[in-house]
mmCIF file of C-alpha atoms and ligand atoms in Angstrom:
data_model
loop_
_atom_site.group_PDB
_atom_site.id
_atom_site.type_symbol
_atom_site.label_atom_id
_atom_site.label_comp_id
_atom_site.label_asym_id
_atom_site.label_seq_id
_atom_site.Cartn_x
_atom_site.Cartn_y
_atom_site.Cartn_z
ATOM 1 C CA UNK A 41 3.604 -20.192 21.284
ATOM 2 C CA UNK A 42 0.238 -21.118 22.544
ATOM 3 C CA UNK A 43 0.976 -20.829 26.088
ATOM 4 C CA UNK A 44 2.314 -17.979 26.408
ATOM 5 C CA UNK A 45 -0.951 -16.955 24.069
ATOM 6 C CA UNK A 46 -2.987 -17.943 26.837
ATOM 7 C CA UNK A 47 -0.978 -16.469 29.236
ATOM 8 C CA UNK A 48 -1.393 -13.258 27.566
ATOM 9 C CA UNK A 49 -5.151 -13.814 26.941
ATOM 10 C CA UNK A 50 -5.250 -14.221 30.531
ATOM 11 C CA UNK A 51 -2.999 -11.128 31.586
ATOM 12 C CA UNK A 52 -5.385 -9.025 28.910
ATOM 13 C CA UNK A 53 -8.638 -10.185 31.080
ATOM 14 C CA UNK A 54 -6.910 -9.942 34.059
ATOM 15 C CA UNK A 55 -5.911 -6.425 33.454
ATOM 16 C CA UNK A 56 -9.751 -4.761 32.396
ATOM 17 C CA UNK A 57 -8.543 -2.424 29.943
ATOM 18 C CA UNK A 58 -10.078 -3.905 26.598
ATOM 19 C CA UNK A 59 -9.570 -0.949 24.018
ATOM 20 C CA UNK A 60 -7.419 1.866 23.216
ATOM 21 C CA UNK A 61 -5.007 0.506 26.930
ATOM 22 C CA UNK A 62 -1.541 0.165 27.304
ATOM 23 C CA UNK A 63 -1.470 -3.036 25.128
ATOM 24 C CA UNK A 64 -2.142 -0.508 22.197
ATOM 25 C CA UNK A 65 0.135 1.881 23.203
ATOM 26 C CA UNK A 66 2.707 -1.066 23.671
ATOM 27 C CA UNK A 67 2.305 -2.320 20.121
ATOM 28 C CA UNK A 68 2.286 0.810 18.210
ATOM 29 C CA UNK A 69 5.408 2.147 19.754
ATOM 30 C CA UNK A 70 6.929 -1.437 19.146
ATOM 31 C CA UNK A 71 5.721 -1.606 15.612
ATOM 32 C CA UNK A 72 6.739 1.712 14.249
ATOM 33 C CA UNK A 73 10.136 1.047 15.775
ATOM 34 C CA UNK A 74 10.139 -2.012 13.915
ATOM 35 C CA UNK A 75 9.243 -0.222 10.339
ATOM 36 C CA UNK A 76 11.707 2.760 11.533
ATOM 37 C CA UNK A 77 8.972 4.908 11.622
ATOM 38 C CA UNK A 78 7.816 7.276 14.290
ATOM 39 C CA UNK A 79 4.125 6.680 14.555
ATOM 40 C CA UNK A 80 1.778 3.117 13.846
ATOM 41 C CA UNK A 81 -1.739 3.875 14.694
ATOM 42 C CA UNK A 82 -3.591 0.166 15.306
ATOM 43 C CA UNK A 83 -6.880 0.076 13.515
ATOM 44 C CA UNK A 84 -9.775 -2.721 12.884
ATOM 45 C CA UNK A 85 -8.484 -4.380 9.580
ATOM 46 C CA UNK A 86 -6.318 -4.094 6.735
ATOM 47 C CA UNK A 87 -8.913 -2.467 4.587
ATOM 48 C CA UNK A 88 -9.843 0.151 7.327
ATOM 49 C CA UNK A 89 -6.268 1.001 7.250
ATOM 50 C CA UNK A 90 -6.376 1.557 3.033
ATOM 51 C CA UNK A 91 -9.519 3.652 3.451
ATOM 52 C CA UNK A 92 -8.724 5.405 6.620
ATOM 53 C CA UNK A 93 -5.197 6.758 4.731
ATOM 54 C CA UNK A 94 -7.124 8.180 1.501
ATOM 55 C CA UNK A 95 -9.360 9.896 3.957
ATOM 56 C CA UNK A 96 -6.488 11.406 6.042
ATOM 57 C CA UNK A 97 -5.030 12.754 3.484
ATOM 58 C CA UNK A 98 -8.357 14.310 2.395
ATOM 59 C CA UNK A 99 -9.031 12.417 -0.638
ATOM 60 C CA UNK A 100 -12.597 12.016 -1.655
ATOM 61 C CA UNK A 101 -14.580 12.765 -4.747
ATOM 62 C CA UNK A 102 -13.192 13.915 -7.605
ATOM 63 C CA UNK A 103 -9.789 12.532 -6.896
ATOM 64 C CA UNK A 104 -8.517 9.838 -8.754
ATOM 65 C CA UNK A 105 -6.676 7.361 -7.617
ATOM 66 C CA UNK A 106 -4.353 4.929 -9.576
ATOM 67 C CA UNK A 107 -3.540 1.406 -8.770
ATOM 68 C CA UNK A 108 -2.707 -2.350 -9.820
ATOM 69 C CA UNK A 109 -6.142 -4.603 -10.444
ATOM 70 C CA UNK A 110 -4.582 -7.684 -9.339
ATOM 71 C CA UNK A 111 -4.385 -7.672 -5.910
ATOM 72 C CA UNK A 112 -7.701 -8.502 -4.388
ATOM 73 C CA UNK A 113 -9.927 -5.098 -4.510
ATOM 74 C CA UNK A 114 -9.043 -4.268 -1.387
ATOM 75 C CA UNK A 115 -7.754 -0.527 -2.530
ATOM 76 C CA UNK A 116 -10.265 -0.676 -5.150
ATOM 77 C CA UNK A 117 -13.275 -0.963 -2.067
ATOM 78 C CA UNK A 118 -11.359 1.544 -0.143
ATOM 79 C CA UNK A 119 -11.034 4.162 -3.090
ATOM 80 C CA UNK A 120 -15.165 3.596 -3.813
ATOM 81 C CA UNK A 121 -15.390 3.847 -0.260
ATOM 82 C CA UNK A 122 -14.192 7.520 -0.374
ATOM 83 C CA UNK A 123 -15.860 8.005 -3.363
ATOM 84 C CA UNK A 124 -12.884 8.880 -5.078
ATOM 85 C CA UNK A 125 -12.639 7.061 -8.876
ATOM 86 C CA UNK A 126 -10.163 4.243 -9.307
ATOM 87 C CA UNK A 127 -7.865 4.079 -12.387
ATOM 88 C CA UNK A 128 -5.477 0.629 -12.965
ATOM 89 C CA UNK A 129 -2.007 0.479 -14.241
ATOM 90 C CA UNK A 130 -1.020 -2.737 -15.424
ATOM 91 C CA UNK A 131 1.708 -4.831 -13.394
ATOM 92 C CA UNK A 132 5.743 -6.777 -14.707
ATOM 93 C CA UNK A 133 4.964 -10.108 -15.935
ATOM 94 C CA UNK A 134 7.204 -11.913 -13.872
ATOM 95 C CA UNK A 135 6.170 -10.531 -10.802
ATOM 96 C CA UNK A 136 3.161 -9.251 -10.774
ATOM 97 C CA UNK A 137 4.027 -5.940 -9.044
ATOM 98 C CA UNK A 138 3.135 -2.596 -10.598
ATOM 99 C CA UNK A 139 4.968 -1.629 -13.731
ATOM 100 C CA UNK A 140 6.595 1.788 -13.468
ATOM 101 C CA UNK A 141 6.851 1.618 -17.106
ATOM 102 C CA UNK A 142 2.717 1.495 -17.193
ATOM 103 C CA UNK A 143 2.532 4.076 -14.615
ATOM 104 C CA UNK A 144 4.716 6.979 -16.198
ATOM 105 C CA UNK A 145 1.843 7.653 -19.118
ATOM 106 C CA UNK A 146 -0.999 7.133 -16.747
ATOM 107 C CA UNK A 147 0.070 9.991 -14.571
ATOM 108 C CA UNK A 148 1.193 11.963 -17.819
ATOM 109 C CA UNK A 149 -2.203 11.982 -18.949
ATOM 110 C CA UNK A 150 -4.085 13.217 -16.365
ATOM 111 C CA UNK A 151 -4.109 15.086 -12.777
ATOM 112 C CA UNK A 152 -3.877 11.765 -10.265
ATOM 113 C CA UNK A 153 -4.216 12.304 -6.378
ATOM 114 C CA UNK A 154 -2.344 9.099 -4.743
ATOM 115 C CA UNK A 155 -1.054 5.872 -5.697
ATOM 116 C CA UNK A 156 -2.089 3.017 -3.828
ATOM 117 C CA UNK A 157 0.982 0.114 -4.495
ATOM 118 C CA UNK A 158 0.639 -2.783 -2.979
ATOM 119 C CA UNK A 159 3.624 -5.080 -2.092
ATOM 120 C CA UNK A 160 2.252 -7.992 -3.544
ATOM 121 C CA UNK A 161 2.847 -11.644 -2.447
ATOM 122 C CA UNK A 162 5.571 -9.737 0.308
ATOM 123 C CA UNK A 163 7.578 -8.786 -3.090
ATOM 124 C CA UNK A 164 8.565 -4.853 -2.094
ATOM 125 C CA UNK A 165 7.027 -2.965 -5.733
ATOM 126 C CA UNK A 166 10.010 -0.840 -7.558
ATOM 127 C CA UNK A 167 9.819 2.059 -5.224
ATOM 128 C CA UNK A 168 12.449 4.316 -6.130
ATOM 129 C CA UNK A 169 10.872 4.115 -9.631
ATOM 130 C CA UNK A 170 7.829 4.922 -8.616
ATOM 131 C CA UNK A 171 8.489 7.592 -6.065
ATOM 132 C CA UNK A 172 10.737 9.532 -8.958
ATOM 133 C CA UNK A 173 7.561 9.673 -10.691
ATOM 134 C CA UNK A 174 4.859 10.830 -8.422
ATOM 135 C CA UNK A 175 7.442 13.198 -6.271
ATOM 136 C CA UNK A 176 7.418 15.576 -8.946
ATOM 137 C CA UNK A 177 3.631 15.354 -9.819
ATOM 138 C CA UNK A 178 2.569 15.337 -5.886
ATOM 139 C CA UNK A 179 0.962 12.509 -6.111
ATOM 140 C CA UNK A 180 0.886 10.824 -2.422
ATOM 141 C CA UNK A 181 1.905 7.001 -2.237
ATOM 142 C CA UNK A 182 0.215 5.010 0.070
ATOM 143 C CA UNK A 183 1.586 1.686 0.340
ATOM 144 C CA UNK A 184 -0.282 -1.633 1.067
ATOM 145 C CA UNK A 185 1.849 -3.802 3.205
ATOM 146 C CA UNK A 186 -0.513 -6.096 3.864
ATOM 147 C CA UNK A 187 1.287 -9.162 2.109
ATOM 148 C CA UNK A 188 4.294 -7.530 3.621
ATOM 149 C CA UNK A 189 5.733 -6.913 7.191
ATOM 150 C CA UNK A 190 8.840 -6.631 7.109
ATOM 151 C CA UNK A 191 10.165 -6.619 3.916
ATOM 152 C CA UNK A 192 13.328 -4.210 3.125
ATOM 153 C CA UNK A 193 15.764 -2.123 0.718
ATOM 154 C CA UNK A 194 18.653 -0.192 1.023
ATOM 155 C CA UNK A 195 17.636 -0.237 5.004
ATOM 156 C CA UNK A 196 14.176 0.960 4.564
ATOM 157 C CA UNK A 197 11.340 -1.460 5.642
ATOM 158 C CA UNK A 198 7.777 -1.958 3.895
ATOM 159 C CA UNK A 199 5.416 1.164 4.813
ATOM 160 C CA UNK A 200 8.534 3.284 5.041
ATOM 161 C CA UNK A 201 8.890 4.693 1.375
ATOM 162 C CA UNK A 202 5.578 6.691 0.716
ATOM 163 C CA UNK A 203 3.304 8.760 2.668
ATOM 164 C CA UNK A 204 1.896 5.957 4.983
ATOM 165 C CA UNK A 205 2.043 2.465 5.351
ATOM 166 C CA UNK A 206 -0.945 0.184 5.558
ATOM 167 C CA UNK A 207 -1.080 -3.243 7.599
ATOM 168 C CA UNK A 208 -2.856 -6.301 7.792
ATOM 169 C CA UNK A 209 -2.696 -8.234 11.403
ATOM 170 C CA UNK A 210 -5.295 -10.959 9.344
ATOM 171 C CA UNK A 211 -4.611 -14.201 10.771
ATOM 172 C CA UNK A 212 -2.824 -15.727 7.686
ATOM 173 C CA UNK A 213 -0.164 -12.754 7.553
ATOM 174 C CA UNK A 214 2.756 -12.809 7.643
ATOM 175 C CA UNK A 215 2.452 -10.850 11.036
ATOM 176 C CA UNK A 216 -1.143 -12.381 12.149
ATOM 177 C CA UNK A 217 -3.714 -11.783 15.044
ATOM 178 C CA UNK A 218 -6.093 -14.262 16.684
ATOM 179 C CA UNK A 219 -9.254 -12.002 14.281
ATOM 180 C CA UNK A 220 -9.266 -9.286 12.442
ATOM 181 C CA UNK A 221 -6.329 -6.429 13.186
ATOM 182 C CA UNK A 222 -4.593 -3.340 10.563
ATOM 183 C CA UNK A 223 -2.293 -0.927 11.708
ATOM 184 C CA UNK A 224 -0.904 2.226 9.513
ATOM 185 C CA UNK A 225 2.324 3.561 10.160
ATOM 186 C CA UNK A 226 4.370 7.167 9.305
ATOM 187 C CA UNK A 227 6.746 9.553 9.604
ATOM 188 C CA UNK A 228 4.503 12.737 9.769
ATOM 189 C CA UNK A 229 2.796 13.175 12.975
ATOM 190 C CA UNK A 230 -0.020 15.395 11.567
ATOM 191 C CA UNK A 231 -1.267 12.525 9.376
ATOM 192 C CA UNK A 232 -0.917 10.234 12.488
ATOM 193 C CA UNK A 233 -2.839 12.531 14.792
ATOM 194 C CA UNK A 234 -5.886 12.576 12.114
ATOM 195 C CA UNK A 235 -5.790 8.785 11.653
ATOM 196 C CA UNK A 236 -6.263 8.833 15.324
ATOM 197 C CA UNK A 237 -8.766 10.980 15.227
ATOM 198 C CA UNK A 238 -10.595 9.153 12.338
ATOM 199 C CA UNK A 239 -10.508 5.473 13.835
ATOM 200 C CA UNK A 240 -12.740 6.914 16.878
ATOM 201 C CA UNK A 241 -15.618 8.280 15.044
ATOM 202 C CA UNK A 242 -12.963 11.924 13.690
ATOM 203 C CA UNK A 243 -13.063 12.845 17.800
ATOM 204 C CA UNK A 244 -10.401 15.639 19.057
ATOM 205 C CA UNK A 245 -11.517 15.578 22.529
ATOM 206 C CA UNK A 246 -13.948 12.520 23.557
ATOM 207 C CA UNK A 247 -17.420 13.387 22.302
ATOM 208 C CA UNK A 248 -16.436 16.180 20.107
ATOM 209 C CA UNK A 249 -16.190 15.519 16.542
ATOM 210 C CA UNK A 250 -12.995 17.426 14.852
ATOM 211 C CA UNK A 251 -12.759 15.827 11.660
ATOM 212 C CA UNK A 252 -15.422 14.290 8.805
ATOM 213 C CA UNK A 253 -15.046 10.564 7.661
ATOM 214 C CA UNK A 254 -14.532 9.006 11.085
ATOM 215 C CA UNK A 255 -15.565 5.834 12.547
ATOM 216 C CA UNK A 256 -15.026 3.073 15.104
ATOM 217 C CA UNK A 257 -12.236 1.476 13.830
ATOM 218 C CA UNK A 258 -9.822 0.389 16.867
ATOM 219 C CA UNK A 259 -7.530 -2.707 17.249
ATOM 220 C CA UNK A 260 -8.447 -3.965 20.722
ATOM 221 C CA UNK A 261 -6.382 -4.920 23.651
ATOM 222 C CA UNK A 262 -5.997 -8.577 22.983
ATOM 223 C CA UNK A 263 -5.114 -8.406 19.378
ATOM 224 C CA UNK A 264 -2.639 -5.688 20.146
ATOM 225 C CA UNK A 265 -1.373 -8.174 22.790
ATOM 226 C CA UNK A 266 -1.359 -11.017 20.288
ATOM 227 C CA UNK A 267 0.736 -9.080 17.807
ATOM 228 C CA UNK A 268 3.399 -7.852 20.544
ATOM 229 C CA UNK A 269 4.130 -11.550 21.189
ATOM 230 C CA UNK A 270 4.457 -12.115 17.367
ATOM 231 C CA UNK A 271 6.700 -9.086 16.560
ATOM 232 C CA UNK A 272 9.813 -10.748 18.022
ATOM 233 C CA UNK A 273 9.200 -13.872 15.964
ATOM 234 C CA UNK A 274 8.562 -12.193 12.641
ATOM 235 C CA UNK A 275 11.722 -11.634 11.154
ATOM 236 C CA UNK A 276 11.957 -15.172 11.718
ATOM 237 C CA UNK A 277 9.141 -16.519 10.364
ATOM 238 C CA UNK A 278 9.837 -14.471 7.042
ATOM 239 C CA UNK A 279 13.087 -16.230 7.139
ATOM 240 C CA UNK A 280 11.594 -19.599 7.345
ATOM 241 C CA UNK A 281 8.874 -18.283 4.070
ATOM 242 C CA UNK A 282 11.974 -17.406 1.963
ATOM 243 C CA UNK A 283 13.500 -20.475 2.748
ATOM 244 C CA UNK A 284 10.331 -22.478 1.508
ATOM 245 C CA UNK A 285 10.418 -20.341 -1.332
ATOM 246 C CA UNK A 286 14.097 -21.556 -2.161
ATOM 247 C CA UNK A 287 13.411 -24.438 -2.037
ATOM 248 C CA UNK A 288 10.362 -24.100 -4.658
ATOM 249 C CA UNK A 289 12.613 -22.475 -6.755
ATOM 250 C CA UNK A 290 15.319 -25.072 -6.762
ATOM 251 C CA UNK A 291 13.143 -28.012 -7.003
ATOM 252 C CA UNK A 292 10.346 -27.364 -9.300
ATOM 253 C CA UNK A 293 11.105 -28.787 -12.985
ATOM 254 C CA UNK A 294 8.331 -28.607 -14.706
ATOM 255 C CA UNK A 295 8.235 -27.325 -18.653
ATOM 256 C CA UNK A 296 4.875 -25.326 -18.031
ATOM 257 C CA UNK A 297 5.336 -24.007 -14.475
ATOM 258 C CA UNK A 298 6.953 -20.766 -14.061
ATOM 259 C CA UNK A 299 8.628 -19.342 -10.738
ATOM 260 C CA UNK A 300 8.482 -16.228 -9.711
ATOM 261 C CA UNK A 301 12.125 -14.408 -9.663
ATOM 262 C CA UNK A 302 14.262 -15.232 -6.484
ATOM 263 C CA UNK A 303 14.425 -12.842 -3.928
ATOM 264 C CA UNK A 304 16.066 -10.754 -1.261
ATOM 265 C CA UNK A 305 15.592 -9.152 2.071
ATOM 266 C CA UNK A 306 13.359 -7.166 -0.069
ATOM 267 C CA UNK A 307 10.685 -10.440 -0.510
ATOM 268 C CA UNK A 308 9.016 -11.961 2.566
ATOM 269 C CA UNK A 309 7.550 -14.682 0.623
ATOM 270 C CA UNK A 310 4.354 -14.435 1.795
ATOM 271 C CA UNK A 311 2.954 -16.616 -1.326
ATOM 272 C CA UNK A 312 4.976 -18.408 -3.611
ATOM 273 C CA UNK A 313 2.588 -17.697 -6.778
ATOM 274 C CA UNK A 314 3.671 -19.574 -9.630
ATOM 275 C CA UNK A 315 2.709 -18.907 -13.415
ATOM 276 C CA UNK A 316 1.513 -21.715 -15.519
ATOM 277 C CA UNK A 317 -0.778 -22.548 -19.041
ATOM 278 C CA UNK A 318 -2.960 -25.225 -17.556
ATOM 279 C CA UNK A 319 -3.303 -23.820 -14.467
ATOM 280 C CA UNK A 320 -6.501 -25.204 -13.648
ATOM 281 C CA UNK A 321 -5.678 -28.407 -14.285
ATOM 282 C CA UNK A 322 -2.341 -28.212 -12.369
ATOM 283 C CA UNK A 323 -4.548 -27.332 -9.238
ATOM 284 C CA UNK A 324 -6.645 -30.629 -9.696
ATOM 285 C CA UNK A 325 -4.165 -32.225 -9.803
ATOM 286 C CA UNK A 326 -2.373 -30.999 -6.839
ATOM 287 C CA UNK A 327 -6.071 -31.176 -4.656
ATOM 288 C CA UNK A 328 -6.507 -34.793 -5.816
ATOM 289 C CA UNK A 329 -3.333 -35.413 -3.976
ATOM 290 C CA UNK A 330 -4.166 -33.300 -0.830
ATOM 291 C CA UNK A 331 -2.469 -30.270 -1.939
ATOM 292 C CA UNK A 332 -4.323 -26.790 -1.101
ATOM 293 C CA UNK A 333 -3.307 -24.281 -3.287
ATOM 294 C CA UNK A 334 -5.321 -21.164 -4.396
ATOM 295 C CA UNK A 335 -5.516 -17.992 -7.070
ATOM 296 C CA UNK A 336 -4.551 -14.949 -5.579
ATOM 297 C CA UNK A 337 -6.263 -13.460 -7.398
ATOM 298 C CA UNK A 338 -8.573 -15.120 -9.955
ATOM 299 C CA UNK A 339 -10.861 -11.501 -11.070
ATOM 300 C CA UNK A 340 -9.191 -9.002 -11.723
ATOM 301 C CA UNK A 341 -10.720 -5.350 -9.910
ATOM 302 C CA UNK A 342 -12.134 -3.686 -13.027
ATOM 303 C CA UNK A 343 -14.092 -6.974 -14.114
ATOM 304 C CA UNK A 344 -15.502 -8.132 -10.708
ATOM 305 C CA UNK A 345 -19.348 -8.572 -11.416
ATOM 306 C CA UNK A 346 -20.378 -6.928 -8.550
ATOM 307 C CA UNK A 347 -18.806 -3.446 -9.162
ATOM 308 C CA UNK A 348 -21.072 -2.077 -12.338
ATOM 309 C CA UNK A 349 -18.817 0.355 -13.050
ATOM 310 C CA UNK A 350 -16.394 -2.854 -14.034
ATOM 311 C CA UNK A 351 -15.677 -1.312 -17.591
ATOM 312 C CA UNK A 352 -13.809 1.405 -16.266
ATOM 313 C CA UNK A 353 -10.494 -0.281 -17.553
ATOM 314 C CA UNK A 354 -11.424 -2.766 -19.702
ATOM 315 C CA UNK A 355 -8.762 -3.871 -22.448
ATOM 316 C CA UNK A 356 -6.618 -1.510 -20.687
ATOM 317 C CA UNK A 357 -4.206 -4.172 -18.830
ATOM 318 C CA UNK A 358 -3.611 -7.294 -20.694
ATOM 319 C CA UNK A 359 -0.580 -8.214 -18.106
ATOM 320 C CA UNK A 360 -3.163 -8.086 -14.986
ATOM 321 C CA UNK A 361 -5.824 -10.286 -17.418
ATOM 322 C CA UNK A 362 -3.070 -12.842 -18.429
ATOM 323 C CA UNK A 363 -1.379 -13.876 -15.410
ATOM 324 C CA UNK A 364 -5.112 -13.954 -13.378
ATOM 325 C CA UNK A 365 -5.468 -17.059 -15.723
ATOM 326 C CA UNK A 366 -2.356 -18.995 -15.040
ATOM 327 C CA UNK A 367 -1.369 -17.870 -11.105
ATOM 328 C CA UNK A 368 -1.471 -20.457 -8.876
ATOM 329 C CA UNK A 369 -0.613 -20.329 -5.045
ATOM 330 C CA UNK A 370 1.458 -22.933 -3.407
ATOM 331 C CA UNK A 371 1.650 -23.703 -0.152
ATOM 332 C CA UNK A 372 4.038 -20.995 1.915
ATOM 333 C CA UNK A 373 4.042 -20.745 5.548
ATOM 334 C CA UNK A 374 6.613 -21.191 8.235
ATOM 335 C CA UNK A 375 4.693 -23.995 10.255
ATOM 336 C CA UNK A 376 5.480 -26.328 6.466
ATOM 337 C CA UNK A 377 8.199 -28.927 7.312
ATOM 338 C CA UNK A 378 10.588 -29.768 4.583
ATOM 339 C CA UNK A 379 9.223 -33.090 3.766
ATOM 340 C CA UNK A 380 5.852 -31.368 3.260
ATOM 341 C CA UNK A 381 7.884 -28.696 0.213
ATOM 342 C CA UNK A 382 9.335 -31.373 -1.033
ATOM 343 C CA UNK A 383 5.788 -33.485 -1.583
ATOM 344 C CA UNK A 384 4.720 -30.265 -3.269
ATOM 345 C CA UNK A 385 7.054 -30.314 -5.578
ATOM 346 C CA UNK A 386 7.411 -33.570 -6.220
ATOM 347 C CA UNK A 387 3.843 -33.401 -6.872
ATOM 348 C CA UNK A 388 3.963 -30.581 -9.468
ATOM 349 C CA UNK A 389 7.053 -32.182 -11.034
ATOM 350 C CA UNK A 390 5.307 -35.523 -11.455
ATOM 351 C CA UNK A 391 2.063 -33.280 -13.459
HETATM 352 C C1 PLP B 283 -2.949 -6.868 -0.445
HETATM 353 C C2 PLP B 283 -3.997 -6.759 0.625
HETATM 354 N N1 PLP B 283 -4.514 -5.555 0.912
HETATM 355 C C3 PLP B 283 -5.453 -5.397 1.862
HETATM 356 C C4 PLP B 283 -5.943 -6.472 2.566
HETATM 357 C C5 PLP B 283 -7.071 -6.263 3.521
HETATM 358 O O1 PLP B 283 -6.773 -6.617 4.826
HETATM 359 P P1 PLP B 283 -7.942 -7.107 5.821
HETATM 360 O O2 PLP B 283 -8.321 -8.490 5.430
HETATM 361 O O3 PLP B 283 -7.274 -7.045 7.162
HETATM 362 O O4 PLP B 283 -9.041 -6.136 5.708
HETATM 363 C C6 PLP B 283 -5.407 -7.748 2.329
HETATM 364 C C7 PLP B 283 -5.828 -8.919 3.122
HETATM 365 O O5 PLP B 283 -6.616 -9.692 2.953
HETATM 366 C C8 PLP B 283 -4.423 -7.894 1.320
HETATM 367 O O6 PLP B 283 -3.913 -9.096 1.028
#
């Protein structure tokens, strides 16, 4: 893989084009063929993508916008961003994806713009749930896909059941650049057009703005040749995560650890998250014997210190506040080898 990286790098440099060139065009057309879309647009990040898909579809102030609190503020920074207001629904136990059953009152109760559902740990959410209960209401789903490229139901892939898709190319992905990378990806080829037009600066023609909001927000040549070199290899590597996960799930015997459900084509295992009272001792434990692990995520969105509005749904979602104290993240990735899985868990069977 790194050669032909470097060959790449090389044909990128050789070729002069460094943004919005053929590499671009190359990827997008490969990646929304891969999500059986018709349109990706490449962007600069994952959260450019979130904010960039509210603001296509003309959300802004005074629109609310519901989603889960346990997945990193990422669609919590992108809603503020807008200045639209954020509203949580609390998330299934077991799996920490958004609860349906949560969401059905929420929207009941008051006029909601879009959901924002992320596909959390590469776990596709409940969509048909979720989509029988904001079709009706028009609210528009955006879906976060950034913990999940590639993940599928009933032939549909991640990105492909709501309004628009949004990607992260972050290095640690399951699809990763070298750097920073996001793509969003749909059907409707209005909505793709604006996103083009909004991720250089809202221009129609070049140097005339058409639409409000936009910005320099482009995924350059060499990323997008990066990722078109990964692509092939992806289904692959989600293979090889599930696999890890498996094995997790067959080997772990511990009375206080908890795994999270097994899973289909439907979960790209892009963190094996375990539940577990003690959990901050279990991760001691596990870095004392050279073990990373980490808490994605250990603050929920509504009680991060640095957003003052934090209160805004306080009490509200005791799921979200108990499995932020007992998540723990063990090591998932395709480079692993077995022996490495199996010193993990003999490691958390041994706590
Ligand atoms: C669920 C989720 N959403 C959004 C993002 C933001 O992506 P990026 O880091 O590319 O901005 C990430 C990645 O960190 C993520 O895990």
């Amino acid at each position: 893989m790194a050669e032909v990286l470097d060959a790449t790098a090389r044909r990128v440099i050789a070729g002069g084009w460094y943004v919005l060139g053929p590499e671009l065009d190359g990827f997008e057309r490969e990646f929304a063929a891969y999500c059986g879309l018709a349109h990706a647009v490449g962007v600069a990040s994952g959260s450019d993508a979130l904010e960039l898909a509210l603001r296509a579809l003309g959300l802004g102030p005074g629109a609310v916008v519901v989603t889960v609190a346990n997945a990193g503020f990422y669609a919590t920074a992108a809603i503020l961003a807008v200045g639209a207001t954020p509203r949580y629904v609390d998330v299934a136990a077991e799996t920490g994806l958004l609860d349906p059953a949560a969401l059905g009152p929420l929207l009941a109760a008051g006029p909601v713009a879009a959901l924002i559902v992320p596909h959390l740990y590469g776990r596709l959410a409940p969509m048909a749930e979720i989509l029988a209960l904001c079709r009706p209401r028009r609210v528009a789903v955006i879906e976060d896909c950034a913990q999940a490229h590639g993940a599928q139901r009933d032939g549909r892939r991640a990105g492909a059941f709501g309004a628009v898709g949004c990607f992260s190319f972050y290095p640690t992905k399951n699809l990763g650049a070298l750097g920073d990378g996001g793509a969003l990806v749909t059907d409707d080829p209005a909505l793709a057009g604006r996103l083009r037009a909004l991720r250089q600066y809202g221009w129609g023609d070049k140097y005339h703005v058409e639409l409000p909001g936009g910005r320099n927000s482009r995924l350059d040549e060499m990323q997008a040749a990066f990722l078109r070199v990964g692509l092939p290899a992806l289904d692959g590597w989600n293979r090889r995560r599930r696999a890890i996960a498996d094995r997790y799930r067959a080997g772990l015997r511990h009375p206080r650890v908890v795994c999270p459900p097994p899973g289909g084509a439907d979960d790209v295992a892009h963190l094996f998250v375990l539940r577990c009272a003690g959990r901050d001792a279990l991760a001691a434990h596990l870095a004392a014997r050279g073990i990373g692990c980490a808490v994605h995520y250990p603050v929920p969105d509504h009680r991060q210190p640095g957003w003052r509005d934090a209160d805004a749904g306080a009490g509200t979602l005791p799921v979200t506040e108990r499995r932020a104290a007992e998540i723990l993240s063990l090591p998932c990735y395709p480079e692993l080898e077995d022996d490495e899985v199996a010193a993990v868990i003999d490691a958390v069977n041994a706590w």
